[in-house]
């Protein structure tokens, strides 16, 4: 029952977000000058860097655990 209530609440929040006005001055400016792609690529590079960093730390920890 708790799962069902949580799911319904999440769906209601999602529907409310879709009901918001989609026009924004910042969005229009970035999309109009095609700088939104630069922002998206930068965000993707940062995310991939963090993922790589976390996996490298995980590998180092596994080596240390095997040593001890």
JSON list of C-alpha atoms in Angstrom, two decimals:
[
{"chain": "A", "resi": 1, "resn": "UNK", "atom": "CA", "xyz": [0.00, 0.00, 0.00]},
{"chain": "A", "resi": 2, "resn": "UNK", "atom": "CA", "xyz": [2.86, 2.34, 0.85]},
{"chain": "A", "resi": 3, "resn": "UNK", "atom": "CA", "xyz": [4.44, 1.71, -2.56]},
{"chain": "A", "resi": 4, "resn": "UNK", "atom": "CA", "xyz": [1.19, 2.56, -4.30]},
{"chain": "A", "resi": 5, "resn": "UNK", "atom": "CA", "xyz": [0.81, 5.84, -2.42]},
{"chain": "A", "resi": 6, "resn": "UNK", "atom": "CA", "xyz": [4.40, 6.79, -3.19]},
{"chain": "A", "resi": 7, "resn": "UNK", "atom": "CA", "xyz": [3.93, 5.99, -6.88]},
{"chain": "A", "resi": 8, "resn": "UNK", "atom": "CA", "xyz": [0.76, 8.04, -7.10]},
{"chain": "A", "resi": 9, "resn": "UNK", "atom": "CA", "xyz": [2.42, 11.00, -5.38]},
{"chain": "A", "resi": 10, "resn": "UNK", "atom": "CA", "xyz": [5.38, 10.83, -7.75]},
{"chain": "A", "resi": 11, "resn": "UNK", "atom": "CA", "xyz": [3.07, 10.75, -10.75]},
{"chain": "A", "resi": 12, "resn": "UNK", "atom": "CA", "xyz": [1.19, 13.77, -9.43]},
{"chain": "A", "resi": 13, "resn": "UNK", "atom": "CA", "xyz": [4.45, 15.70, -9.01]},
{"chain": "A", "resi": 14, "resn": "UNK", "atom": "CA", "xyz": [5.50, 14.75, -12.54]},
{"chain": "A", "resi": 15, "resn": "UNK", "atom": "CA", "xyz": [2.18, 15.86, -13.99]},
{"chain": "A", "resi": 16, "resn": "UNK", "atom": "CA", "xyz": [2.49, 19.18, -12.17]},
{"chain": "A", "resi": 17, "resn": "UNK", "atom": "CA", "xyz": [5.94, 19.71, -13.68]},
{"chain": "A", "resi": 18, "resn": "UNK", "atom": "CA", "xyz": [4.59, 19.10, -17.17]},
{"chain": "A", "resi": 19, "resn": "UNK", "atom": "CA", "xyz": [1.85, 21.63, -16.52]},
{"chain": "A", "resi": 20, "resn": "UNK", "atom": "CA", "xyz": [4.37, 24.44, -16.00]},
{"chain": "A", "resi": 21, "resn": "UNK", "atom": "CA", "xyz": [5.02, 26.99, -18.71]},
{"chain": "A", "resi": 22, "resn": "UNK", "atom": "CA", "xyz": [7.89, 25.77, -20.86]},
{"chain": "A", "resi": 23, "resn": "UNK", "atom": "CA", "xyz": [9.08, 29.17, -22.07]},
{"chain": "A", "resi": 24, "resn": "UNK", "atom": "CA", "xyz": [11.92, 30.82, -20.22]},
{"chain": "A", "resi": 25, "resn": "UNK", "atom": "CA", "xyz": [14.15, 33.73, -21.16]},
{"chain": "A", "resi": 26, "resn": "UNK", "atom": "CA", "xyz": [17.28, 31.72, -20.37]},
{"chain": "A", "resi": 27, "resn": "UNK", "atom": "CA", "xyz": [16.08, 28.70, -22.33]},
{"chain": "A", "resi": 28, "resn": "UNK", "atom": "CA", "xyz": [15.08, 30.84, -25.30]},
{"chain": "A", "resi": 29, "resn": "UNK", "atom": "CA", "xyz": [18.43, 32.62, -25.30]},
{"chain": "A", "resi": 30, "resn": "UNK", "atom": "CA", "xyz": [20.49, 29.44, -25.03]},
{"chain": "A", "resi": 31, "resn": "UNK", "atom": "CA", "xyz": [18.44, 27.54, -27.60]},
{"chain": "A", "resi": 32, "resn": "UNK", "atom": "CA", "xyz": [18.34, 30.52, -29.95]},
{"chain": "A", "resi": 33, "resn": "UNK", "atom": "CA", "xyz": [22.10, 30.91, -30.03]},
{"chain": "A", "resi": 34, "resn": "UNK", "atom": "CA", "xyz": [22.63, 27.11, -29.94]},
{"chain": "A", "resi": 35, "resn": "UNK", "atom": "CA", "xyz": [24.70, 27.39, -26.77]},
{"chain": "A", "resi": 36, "resn": "UNK", "atom": "CA", "xyz": [22.42, 24.85, -25.12]},
{"chain": "A", "resi": 37, "resn": "UNK", "atom": "CA", "xyz": [24.46, 22.14, -26.86]},
{"chain": "A", "resi": 38, "resn": "UNK", "atom": "CA", "xyz": [27.64, 23.46, -25.26]},
{"chain": "A", "resi": 39, "resn": "UNK", "atom": "CA", "xyz": [25.97, 23.36, -21.85]},
{"chain": "A", "resi": 40, "resn": "UNK", "atom": "CA", "xyz": [24.72, 19.81, -22.47]},
{"chain": "A", "resi": 41, "resn": "UNK", "atom": "CA", "xyz": [28.16, 18.61, -23.60]},
{"chain": "A", "resi": 42, "resn": "UNK", "atom": "CA", "xyz": [29.85, 20.22, -20.59]},
{"chain": "A", "resi": 43, "resn": "UNK", "atom": "CA", "xyz": [27.37, 18.57, -18.23]},
{"chain": "A", "resi": 44, "resn": "UNK", "atom": "CA", "xyz": [27.92, 15.21, -19.93]},
{"chain": "A", "resi": 45, "resn": "UNK", "atom": "CA", "xyz": [31.72, 15.52, -19.71]},
{"chain": "A", "resi": 46, "resn": "UNK", "atom": "CA", "xyz": [31.52, 16.40, -16.02]},
{"chain": "A", "resi": 47, "resn": "UNK", "atom": "CA", "xyz": [29.19, 13.46, -15.36]},
{"chain": "A", "resi": 48, "resn": "UNK", "atom": "CA", "xyz": [31.42, 11.03, -17.25]},
{"chain": "A", "resi": 49, "resn": "UNK", "atom": "CA", "xyz": [34.46, 12.33, -15.37]},
{"chain": "A", "resi": 50, "resn": "UNK", "atom": "CA", "xyz": [32.75, 11.76, -12.03]},
{"chain": "A", "resi": 51, "resn": "UNK", "atom": "CA", "xyz": [31.69, 8.25, -13.03]},
{"chain": "A", "resi": 52, "resn": "UNK", "atom": "CA", "xyz": [35.24, 7.42, -14.17]},
{"chain": "A", "resi": 53, "resn": "UNK", "atom": "CA", "xyz": [36.65, 8.81, -10.92]},
{"chain": "A", "resi": 54, "resn": "UNK", "atom": "CA", "xyz": [34.24, 6.73, -8.81]},
{"chain": "A", "resi": 55, "resn": "UNK", "atom": "CA", "xyz": [35.06, 3.54, -10.69]},
{"chain": "A", "resi": 56, "resn": "UNK", "atom": "CA", "xyz": [38.79, 4.16, -10.34]},
{"chain": "A", "resi": 57, "resn": "UNK", "atom": "CA", "xyz": [38.39, 4.67, -6.59]},
{"chain": "A", "resi": 58, "resn": "UNK", "atom": "CA", "xyz": [36.38, 1.44, -6.43]},
{"chain": "A", "resi": 59, "resn": "UNK", "atom": "CA", "xyz": [39.17, -0.43, -8.21]},
{"chain": "A", "resi": 60, "resn": "UNK", "atom": "CA", "xyz": [41.78, 0.95, -5.83]},
{"chain": "A", "resi": 61, "resn": "UNK", "atom": "CA", "xyz": [39.70, -0.02, -2.81]},
{"chain": "A", "resi": 62, "resn": "UNK", "atom": "CA", "xyz": [39.30, -3.56, -4.11]},
{"chain": "A", "resi": 63, "resn": "UNK", "atom": "CA", "xyz": [43.08, -3.86, -4.51]},
{"chain": "A", "resi": 64, "resn": "UNK", "atom": "CA", "xyz": [43.61, -2.60, -0.93]},
{"chain": "A", "resi": 65, "resn": "UNK", "atom": "CA", "xyz": [41.02, -5.04, 0.42]},
{"chain": "A", "resi": 66, "resn": "UNK", "atom": "CA", "xyz": [42.71, -7.96, -1.33]},
{"chain": "A", "resi": 67, "resn": "UNK", "atom": "CA", "xyz": [46.08, -6.92, 0.10]},
{"chain": "A", "resi": 68, "resn": "UNK", "atom": "CA", "xyz": [44.95, -6.95, 3.72]}
]
